[in-house]
Coordinates of C-alpha atoms in Angstrom, one line a residue:
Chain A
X1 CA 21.6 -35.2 16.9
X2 CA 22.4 -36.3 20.3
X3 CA 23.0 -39.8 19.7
X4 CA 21.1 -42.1 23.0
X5 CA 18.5 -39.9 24.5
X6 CA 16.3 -39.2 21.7
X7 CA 13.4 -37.9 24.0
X8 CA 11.7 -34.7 22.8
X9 CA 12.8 -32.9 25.5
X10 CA 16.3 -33.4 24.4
X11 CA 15.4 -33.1 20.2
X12 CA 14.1 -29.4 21.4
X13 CA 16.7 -29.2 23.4
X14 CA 19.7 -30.2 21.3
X15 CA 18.2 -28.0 18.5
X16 CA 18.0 -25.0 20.8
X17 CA 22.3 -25.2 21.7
X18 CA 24.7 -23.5 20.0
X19 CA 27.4 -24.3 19.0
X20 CA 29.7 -22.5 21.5
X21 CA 33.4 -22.3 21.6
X22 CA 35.3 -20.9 24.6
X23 CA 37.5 -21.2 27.8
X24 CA 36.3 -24.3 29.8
X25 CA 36.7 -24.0 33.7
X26 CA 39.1 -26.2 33.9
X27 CA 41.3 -23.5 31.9
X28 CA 41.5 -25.3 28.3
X29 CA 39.7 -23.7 25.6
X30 CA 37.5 -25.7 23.0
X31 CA 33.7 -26.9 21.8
X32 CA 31.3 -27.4 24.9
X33 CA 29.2 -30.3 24.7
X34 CA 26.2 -29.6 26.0
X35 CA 23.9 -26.7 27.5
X36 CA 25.8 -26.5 30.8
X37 CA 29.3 -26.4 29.9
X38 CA 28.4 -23.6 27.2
X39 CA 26.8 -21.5 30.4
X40 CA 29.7 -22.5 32.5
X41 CA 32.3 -20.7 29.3
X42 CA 30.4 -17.3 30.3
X43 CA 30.5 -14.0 28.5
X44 CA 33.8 -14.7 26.8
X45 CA 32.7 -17.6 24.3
X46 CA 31.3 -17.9 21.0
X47 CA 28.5 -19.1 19.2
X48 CA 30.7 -20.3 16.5
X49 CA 27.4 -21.2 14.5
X50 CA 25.4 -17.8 14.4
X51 CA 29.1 -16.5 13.4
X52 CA 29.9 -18.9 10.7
X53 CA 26.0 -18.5 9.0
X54 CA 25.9 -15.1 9.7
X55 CA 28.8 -14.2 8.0
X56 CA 28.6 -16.1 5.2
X57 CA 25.2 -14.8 5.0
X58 CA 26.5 -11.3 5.4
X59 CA 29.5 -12.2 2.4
X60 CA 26.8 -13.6 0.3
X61 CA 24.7 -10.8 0.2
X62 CA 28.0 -8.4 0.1
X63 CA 29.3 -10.3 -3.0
X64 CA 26.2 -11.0 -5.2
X65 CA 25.3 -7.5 -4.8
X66 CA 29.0 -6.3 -5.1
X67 CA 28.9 -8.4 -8.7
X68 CA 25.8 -6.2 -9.5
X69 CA 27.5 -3.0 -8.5
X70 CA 30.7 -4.3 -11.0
X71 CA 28.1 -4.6 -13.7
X72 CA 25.8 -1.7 -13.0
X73 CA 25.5 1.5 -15.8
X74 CA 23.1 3.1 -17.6
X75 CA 22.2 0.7 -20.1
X76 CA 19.4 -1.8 -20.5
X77 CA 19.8 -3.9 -17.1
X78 CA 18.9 -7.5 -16.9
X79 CA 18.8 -10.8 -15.2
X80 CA 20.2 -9.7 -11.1
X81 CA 21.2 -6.8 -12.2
X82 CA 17.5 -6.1 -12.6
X83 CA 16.9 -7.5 -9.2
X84 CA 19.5 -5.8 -8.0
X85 CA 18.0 -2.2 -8.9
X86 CA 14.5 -2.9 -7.5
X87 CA 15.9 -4.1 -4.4
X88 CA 17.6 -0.9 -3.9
X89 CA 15.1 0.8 -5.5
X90 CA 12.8 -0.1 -3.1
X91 CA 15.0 0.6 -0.5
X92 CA 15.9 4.4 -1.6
X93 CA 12.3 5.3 -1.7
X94 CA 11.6 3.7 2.0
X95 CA 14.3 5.8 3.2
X96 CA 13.5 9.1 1.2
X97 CA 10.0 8.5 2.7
X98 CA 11.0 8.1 6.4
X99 CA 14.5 10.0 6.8
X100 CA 14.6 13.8 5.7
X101 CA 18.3 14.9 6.6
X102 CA 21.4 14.2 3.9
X103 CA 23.3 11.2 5.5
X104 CA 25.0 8.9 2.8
X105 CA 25.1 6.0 5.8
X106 CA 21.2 5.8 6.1
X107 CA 20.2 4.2 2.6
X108 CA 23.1 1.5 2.5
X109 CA 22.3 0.7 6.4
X110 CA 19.1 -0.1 5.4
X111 CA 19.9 -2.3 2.9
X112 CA 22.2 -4.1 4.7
X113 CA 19.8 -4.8 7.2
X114 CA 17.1 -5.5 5.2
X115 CA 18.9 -8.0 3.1
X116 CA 20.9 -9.2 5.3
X117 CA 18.2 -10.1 8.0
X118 CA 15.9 -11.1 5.5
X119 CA 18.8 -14.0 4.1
X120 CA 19.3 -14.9 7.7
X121 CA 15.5 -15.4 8.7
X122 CA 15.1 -17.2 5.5
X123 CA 17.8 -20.5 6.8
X124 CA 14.7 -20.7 8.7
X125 CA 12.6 -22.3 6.1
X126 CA 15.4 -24.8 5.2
X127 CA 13.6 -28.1 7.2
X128 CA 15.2 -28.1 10.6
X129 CA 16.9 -30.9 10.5
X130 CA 18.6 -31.0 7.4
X131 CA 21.8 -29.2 8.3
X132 CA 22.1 -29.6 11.7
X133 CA 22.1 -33.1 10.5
X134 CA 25.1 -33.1 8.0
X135 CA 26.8 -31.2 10.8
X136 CA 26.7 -34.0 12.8
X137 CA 27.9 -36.6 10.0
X138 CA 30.6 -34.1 9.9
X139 CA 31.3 -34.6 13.5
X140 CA 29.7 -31.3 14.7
X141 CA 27.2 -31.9 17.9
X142 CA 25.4 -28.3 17.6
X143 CA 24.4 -26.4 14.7
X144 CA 21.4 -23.7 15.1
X145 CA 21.4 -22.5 11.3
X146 CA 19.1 -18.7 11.9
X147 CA 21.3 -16.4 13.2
X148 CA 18.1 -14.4 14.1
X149 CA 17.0 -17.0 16.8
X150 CA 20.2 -16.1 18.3
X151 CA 19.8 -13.0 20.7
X152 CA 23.4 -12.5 20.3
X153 CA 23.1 -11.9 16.4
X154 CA 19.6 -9.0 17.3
X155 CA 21.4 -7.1 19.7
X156 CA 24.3 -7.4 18.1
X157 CA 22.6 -5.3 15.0
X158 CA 20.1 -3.1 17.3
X159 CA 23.6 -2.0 19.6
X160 CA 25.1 -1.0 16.3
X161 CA 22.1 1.2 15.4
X162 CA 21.9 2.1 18.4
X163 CA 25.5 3.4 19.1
X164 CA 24.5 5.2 15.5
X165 CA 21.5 7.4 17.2
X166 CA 23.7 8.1 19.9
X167 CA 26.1 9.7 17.3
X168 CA 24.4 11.3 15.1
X169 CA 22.3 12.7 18.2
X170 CA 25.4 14.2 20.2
X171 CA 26.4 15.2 16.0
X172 CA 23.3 16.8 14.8
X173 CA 22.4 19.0 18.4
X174 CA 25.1 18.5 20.1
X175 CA 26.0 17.3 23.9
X176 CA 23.9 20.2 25.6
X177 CA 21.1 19.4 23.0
X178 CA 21.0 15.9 23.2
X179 CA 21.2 16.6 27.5
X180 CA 18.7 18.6 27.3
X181 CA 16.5 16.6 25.0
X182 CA 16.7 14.1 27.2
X183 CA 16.0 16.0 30.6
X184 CA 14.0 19.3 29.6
X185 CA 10.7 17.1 28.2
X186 CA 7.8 16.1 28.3
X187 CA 7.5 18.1 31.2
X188 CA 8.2 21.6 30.9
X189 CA 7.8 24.3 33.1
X190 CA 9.2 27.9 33.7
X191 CA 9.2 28.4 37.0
X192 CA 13.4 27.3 37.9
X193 CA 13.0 25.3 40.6
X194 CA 10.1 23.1 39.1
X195 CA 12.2 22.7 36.0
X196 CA 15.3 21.1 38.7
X197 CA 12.8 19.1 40.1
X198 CA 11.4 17.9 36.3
X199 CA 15.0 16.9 35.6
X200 CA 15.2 13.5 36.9
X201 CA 11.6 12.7 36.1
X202 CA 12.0 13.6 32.8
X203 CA 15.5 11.6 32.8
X204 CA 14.4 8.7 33.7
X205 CA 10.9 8.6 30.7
X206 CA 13.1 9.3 27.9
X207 CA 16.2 7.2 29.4
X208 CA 13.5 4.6 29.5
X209 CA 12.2 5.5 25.7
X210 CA 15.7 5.9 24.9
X211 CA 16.9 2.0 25.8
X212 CA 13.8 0.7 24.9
X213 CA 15.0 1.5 21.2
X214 CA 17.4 -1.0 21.1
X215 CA 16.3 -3.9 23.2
X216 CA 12.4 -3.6 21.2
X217 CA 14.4 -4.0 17.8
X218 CA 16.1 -6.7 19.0
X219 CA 13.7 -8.4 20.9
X220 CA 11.4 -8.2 18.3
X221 CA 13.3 -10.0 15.5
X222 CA 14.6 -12.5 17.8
X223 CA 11.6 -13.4 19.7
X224 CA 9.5 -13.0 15.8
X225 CA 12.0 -15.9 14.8
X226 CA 12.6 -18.0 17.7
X227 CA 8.9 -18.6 18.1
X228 CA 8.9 -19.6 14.6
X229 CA 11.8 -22.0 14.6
X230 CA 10.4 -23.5 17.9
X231 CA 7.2 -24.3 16.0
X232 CA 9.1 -26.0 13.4
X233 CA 11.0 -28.1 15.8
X234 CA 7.7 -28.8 17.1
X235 CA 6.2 -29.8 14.0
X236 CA 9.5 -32.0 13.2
X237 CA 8.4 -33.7 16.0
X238 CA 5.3 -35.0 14.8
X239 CA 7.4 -36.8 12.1
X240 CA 8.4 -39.0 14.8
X241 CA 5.0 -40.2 16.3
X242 CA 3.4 -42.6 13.9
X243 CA 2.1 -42.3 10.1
X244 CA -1.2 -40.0 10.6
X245 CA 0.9 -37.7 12.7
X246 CA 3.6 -37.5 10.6
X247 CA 1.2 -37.1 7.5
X248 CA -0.3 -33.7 9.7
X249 CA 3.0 -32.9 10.4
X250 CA 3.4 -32.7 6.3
X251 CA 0.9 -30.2 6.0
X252 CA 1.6 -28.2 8.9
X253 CA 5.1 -28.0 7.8
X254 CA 4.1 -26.5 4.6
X255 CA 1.2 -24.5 6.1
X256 CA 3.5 -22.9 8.5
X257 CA 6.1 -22.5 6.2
X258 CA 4.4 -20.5 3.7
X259 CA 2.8 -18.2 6.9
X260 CA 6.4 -18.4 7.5
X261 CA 7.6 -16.4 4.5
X262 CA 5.3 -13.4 5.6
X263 CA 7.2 -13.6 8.8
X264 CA 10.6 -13.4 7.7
X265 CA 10.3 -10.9 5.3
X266 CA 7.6 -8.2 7.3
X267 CA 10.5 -8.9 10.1
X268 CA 13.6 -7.7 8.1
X269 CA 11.3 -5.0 6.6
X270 CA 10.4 -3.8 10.0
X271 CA 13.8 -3.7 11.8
X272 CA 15.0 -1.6 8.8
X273 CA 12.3 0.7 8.6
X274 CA 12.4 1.3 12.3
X275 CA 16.4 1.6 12.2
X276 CA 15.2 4.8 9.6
X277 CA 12.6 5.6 11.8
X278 CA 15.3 5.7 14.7
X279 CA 18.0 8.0 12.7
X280 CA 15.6 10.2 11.7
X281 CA 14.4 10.7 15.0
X282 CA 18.3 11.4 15.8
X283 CA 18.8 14.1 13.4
X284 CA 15.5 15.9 14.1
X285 CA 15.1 18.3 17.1
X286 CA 11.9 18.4 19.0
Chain B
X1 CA 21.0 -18.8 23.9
X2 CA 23.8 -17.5 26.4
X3 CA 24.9 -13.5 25.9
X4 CA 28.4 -13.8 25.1
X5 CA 31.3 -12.4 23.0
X6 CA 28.8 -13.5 19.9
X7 CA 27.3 -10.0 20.5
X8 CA 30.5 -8.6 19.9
X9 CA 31.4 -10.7 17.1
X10 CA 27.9 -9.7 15.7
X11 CA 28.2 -5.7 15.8
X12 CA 32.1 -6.1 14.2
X13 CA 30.5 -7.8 11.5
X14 CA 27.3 -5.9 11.0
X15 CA 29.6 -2.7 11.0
X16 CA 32.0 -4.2 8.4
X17 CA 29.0 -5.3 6.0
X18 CA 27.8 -2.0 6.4
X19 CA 30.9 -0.3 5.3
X20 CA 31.5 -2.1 2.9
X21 CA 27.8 -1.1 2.0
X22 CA 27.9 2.1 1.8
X23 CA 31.9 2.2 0.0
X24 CA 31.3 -0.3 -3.0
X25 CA 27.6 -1.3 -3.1
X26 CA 25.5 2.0 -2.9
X27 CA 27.3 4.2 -4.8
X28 CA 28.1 2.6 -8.3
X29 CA 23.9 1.2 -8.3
X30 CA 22.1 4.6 -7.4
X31 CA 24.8 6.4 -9.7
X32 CA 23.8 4.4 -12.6
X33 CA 20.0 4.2 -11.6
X34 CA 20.2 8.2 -11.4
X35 CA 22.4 8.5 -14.5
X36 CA 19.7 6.1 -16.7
X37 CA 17.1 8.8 -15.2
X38 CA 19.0 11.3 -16.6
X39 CA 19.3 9.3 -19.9
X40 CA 15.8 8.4 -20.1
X41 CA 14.7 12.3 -19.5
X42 CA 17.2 13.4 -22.0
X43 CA 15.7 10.9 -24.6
X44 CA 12.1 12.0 -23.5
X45 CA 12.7 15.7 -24.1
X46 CA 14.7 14.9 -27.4
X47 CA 11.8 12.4 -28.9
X48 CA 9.5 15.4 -27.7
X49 CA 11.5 18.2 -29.5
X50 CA 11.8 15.6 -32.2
X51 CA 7.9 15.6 -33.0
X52 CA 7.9 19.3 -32.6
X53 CA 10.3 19.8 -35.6
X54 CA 9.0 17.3 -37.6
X55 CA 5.5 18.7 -36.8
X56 CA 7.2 22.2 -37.8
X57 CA 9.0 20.3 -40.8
X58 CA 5.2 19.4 -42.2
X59 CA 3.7 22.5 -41.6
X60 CA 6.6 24.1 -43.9
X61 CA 6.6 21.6 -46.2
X62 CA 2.7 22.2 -46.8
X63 CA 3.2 25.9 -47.4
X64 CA 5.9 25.5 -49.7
X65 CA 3.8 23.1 -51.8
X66 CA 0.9 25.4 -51.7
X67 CA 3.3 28.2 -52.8
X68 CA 4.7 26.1 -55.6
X69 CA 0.8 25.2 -56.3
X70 CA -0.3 29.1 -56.3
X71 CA 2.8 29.6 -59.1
X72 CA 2.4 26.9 -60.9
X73 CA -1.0 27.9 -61.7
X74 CA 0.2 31.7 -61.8
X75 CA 2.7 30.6 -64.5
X76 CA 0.0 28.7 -66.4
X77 CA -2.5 31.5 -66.6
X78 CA 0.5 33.9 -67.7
X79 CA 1.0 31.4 -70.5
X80 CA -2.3 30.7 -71.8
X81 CA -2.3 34.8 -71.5
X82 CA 1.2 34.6 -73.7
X83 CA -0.4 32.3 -76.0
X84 CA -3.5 34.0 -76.9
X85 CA -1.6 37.6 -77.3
X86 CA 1.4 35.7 -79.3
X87 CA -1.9 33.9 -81.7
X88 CA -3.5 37.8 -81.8
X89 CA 0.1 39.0 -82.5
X90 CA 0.8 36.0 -85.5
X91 CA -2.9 36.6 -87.2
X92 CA -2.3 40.6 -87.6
X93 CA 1.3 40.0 -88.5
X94 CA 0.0 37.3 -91.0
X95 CA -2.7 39.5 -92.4
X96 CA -0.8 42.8 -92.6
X97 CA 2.1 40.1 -94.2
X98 CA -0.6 39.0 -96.3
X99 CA -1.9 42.4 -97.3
X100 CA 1.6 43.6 -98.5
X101 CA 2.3 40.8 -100.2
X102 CA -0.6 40.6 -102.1
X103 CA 0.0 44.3 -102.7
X104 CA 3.8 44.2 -103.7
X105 CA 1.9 41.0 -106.3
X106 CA -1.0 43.5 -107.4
X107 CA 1.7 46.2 -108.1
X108 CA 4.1 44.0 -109.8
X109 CA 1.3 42.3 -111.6
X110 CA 0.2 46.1 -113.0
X111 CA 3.8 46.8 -113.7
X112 CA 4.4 43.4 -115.9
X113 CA 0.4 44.1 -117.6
X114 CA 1.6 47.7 -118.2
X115 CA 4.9 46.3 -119.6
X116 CA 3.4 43.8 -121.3
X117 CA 0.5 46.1 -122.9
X118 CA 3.8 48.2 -124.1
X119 CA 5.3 46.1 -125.5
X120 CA 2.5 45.0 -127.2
X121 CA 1.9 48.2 -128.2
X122 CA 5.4 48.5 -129.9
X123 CA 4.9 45.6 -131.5
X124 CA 1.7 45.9 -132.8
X125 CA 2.7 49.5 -134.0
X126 CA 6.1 47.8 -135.9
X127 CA 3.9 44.8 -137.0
X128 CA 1.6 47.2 -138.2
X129 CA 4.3 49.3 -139.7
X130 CA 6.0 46.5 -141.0
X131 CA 2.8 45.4 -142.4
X132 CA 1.5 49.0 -143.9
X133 CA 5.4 48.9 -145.2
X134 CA 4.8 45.3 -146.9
X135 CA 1.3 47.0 -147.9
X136 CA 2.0 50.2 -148.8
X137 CA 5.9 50.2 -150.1
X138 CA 6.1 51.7 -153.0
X139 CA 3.1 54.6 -152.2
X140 CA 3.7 55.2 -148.9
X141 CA 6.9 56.8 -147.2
X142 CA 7.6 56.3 -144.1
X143 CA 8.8 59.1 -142.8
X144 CA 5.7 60.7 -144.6
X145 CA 3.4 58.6 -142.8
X146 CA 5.3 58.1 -139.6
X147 CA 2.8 60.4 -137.5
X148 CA 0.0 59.4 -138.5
X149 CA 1.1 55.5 -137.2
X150 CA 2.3 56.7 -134.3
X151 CA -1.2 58.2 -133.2
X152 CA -2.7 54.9 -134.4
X153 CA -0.1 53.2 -131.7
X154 CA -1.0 55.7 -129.0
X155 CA -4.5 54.8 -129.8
X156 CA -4.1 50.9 -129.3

């Protein structure tokens, strides 16, 4: 926490700054401290905090599930193992459901995603001040511990599905078919010169529907999370104004916690089911 | 809550986790989830043939005791059938026994009364003799009077 100017303006602020590391203007490369050297470091700088929890996030996921995989047969399972199976379980019949075409990327995608997102929205229930607090006993000024509320960490996920449509589209029907797919509908016509004249029109809807893929998957699981993590900076703040508004502050907390859960898990379970949605929609012609 | 290299950063790692997915995670799960399937249908369909033969096993079992009933009961009348003939057979065996022997006693009794009235006879005839002798020495001769005691011993 910023140590003098403890306004709430700067407790919202300070808990909305990544920590960023990059090339200062001045040439040498390092932490920014504050809001405006981070915009001054531009595109080439990194939130070293959405990294670090979303990685380990990631490597937790990959190696508890890994351990599973190690012990998995055809015997009895029990304990994670157990946990293990539903999860995937669960998973297998979500995509056998949605996505129709053999592709042995589909299923683990989605369980990445689901799992992985769903670990990352969950740092959100951990009290938001708890570790950005340690960090700064350790010395570190920023710490924003959801990767989700990071716009960075969304797009980063929703490009990489993304950049998957666009394969498997230009894969499954090929250059011409994917062109055309994208130029010779809705409207149709058979009459040539109409057809030219469609060409941009229809260009520019499904270029539209096309990148709004993307930039809805993202935006939605960012904008889903950030809203939540703002209220729970909000809340924190009530801690700070007096007894009967910290007490309220109590039970909001919890109240908004527990709404909280349904949040973070219909989120994950939305991006992934929409990622599906998306492939399938890549590997089927119209 | 810049755009930067993060985004980057982000996809690499997104793609890596998802790699590594779909190489070490996926695979060795859903093969053992399918191969327990398999297992648990296999079991199924064994537990289910299982009650079949067993079912099969009962049914033969049944007939072969009702078989073994339907001779036992076969053997028994053929018995009690044996029994009665072999008791008909014994009592005319007996009797016809019992009818010779008494026979071979009646004719051996005849034969020792006939003996025995012989003898008798001749005794009676040389008692007599001897005592018409003892009687009759010095008048009568023997030879003289021979026939005549031989009629009287044909006569007893």
């Amino acid at each position: 926490m910023a140590s003098e100017k403890l306004t709430s303006t700067g407790y919202i602020k300070h808990h909305l700054q990544n920590l960023t590391f990059g090339q200062h203007p001045d040439g040498t490369w390092g932490l920014a401290h504050g809001a405006d050297e981070a915009k001054e470091m531009g595109f080439w700088a990194i939130h070293v905090d959405t990294m670090f929890w979303s990685v380990f996030l990631g490597a937790l996921f990959l190696w508890l599930f890994r351990k599973a995989a190690l012990r998995a047969s055809a015997d009895t399972p029990s304990g994670f193992l157990n946990f293990v199976e539903w999860v995937i379980e669960f998973i297998d019949n979500n995509v056998r459901s949605s996505f129709s075409h053999k592709n042995a990327m589909v299923a683990p995608l989605a369980l990445t995603l689901f799992v992985w997102i769903l670990l990352m929205n969950t740092m959100d229930l951990v009290p938001v001040d708890w570790i950005p607090m340690l960090a700064s006993l350790a010395g570190i000024e920023y710490m924003k511990v959801v990767p989700t509320t990071d716009p960075n960490a969304t797009f980063g996920m929703a490009f990489g599905v993304f950049a998957l449509t666009l394969f498997y589209s230009i894969k499954v029907k090929g250059p011409l078919g994917f062109a055309s797919e994208l130029t010779m509908q809705p409207f149709q016509a058979n009459n040539p010169i109409l057809k030219i004249i469609f060409i941009p029109i229809n260009f520019f809807l499904e270029f539209v529907s096309l990148i709004a893929k993307p930039l809805s998957l993202s935006l939605r699981l960012f904008g889903n999370l950030f809203a939540g993590e703002m209220i729970f900076i909000l809340i924190a703040l009530l801690f700070s104004g007096g007894i009967v508004f910290a007490l309220a502050g109590g039970v909001l907390q919890l109240a908004w916690a527990v709404f909280h859960i349904l949040i973070v898990l219909l989120q994950a379970f939305i991006f992934m089911i929409l990622t599906i949605v998306y492939l399938e929609m890549a590997h089927s012609h119209h | 809550m810049n755009i930067n290299a993060t985004l980057i950063g982000q996809t690499i790692a997104f793609a890596i986790f998802v790699w590594f997915c779909m190489k070490f995670i996926w695979p060795p799960i859903v093969g053992a989830l399918n191969e327990r399937k398999t297992r648990i249908a296999d079991g199924l369909a064994a537990a289910e043939e299982g009650r079949r033969e067993k079912a099969e096993a009962q049914e033969r079992a049944a007939k072969t005791r009702d078989e073994a009933k339907d001779q036992a009961q076969e053997i028994i009348r053929r018995a009690e059938r044996r029994e009665t003939e072999m008791v008909e057979e014994a009592k005319v065996t007996a009797r016809t026994e019992g009818e010779r022997i008494l026979a071979a006693a009646r004719g051996e009794i005849d034969k020792e009364i006939n003996r025995a009235r012989e003898e008798l006879r001749q005794q009676i005839a040389s008692l007599a003799v001897a005592g018409a002798s003892q009687i009759l020495t010095r008048e009568v001769d023997g030879s003289a009077h021979s026939k005549m005691l031989d009629d009287l011993a044909n006569e007893l």
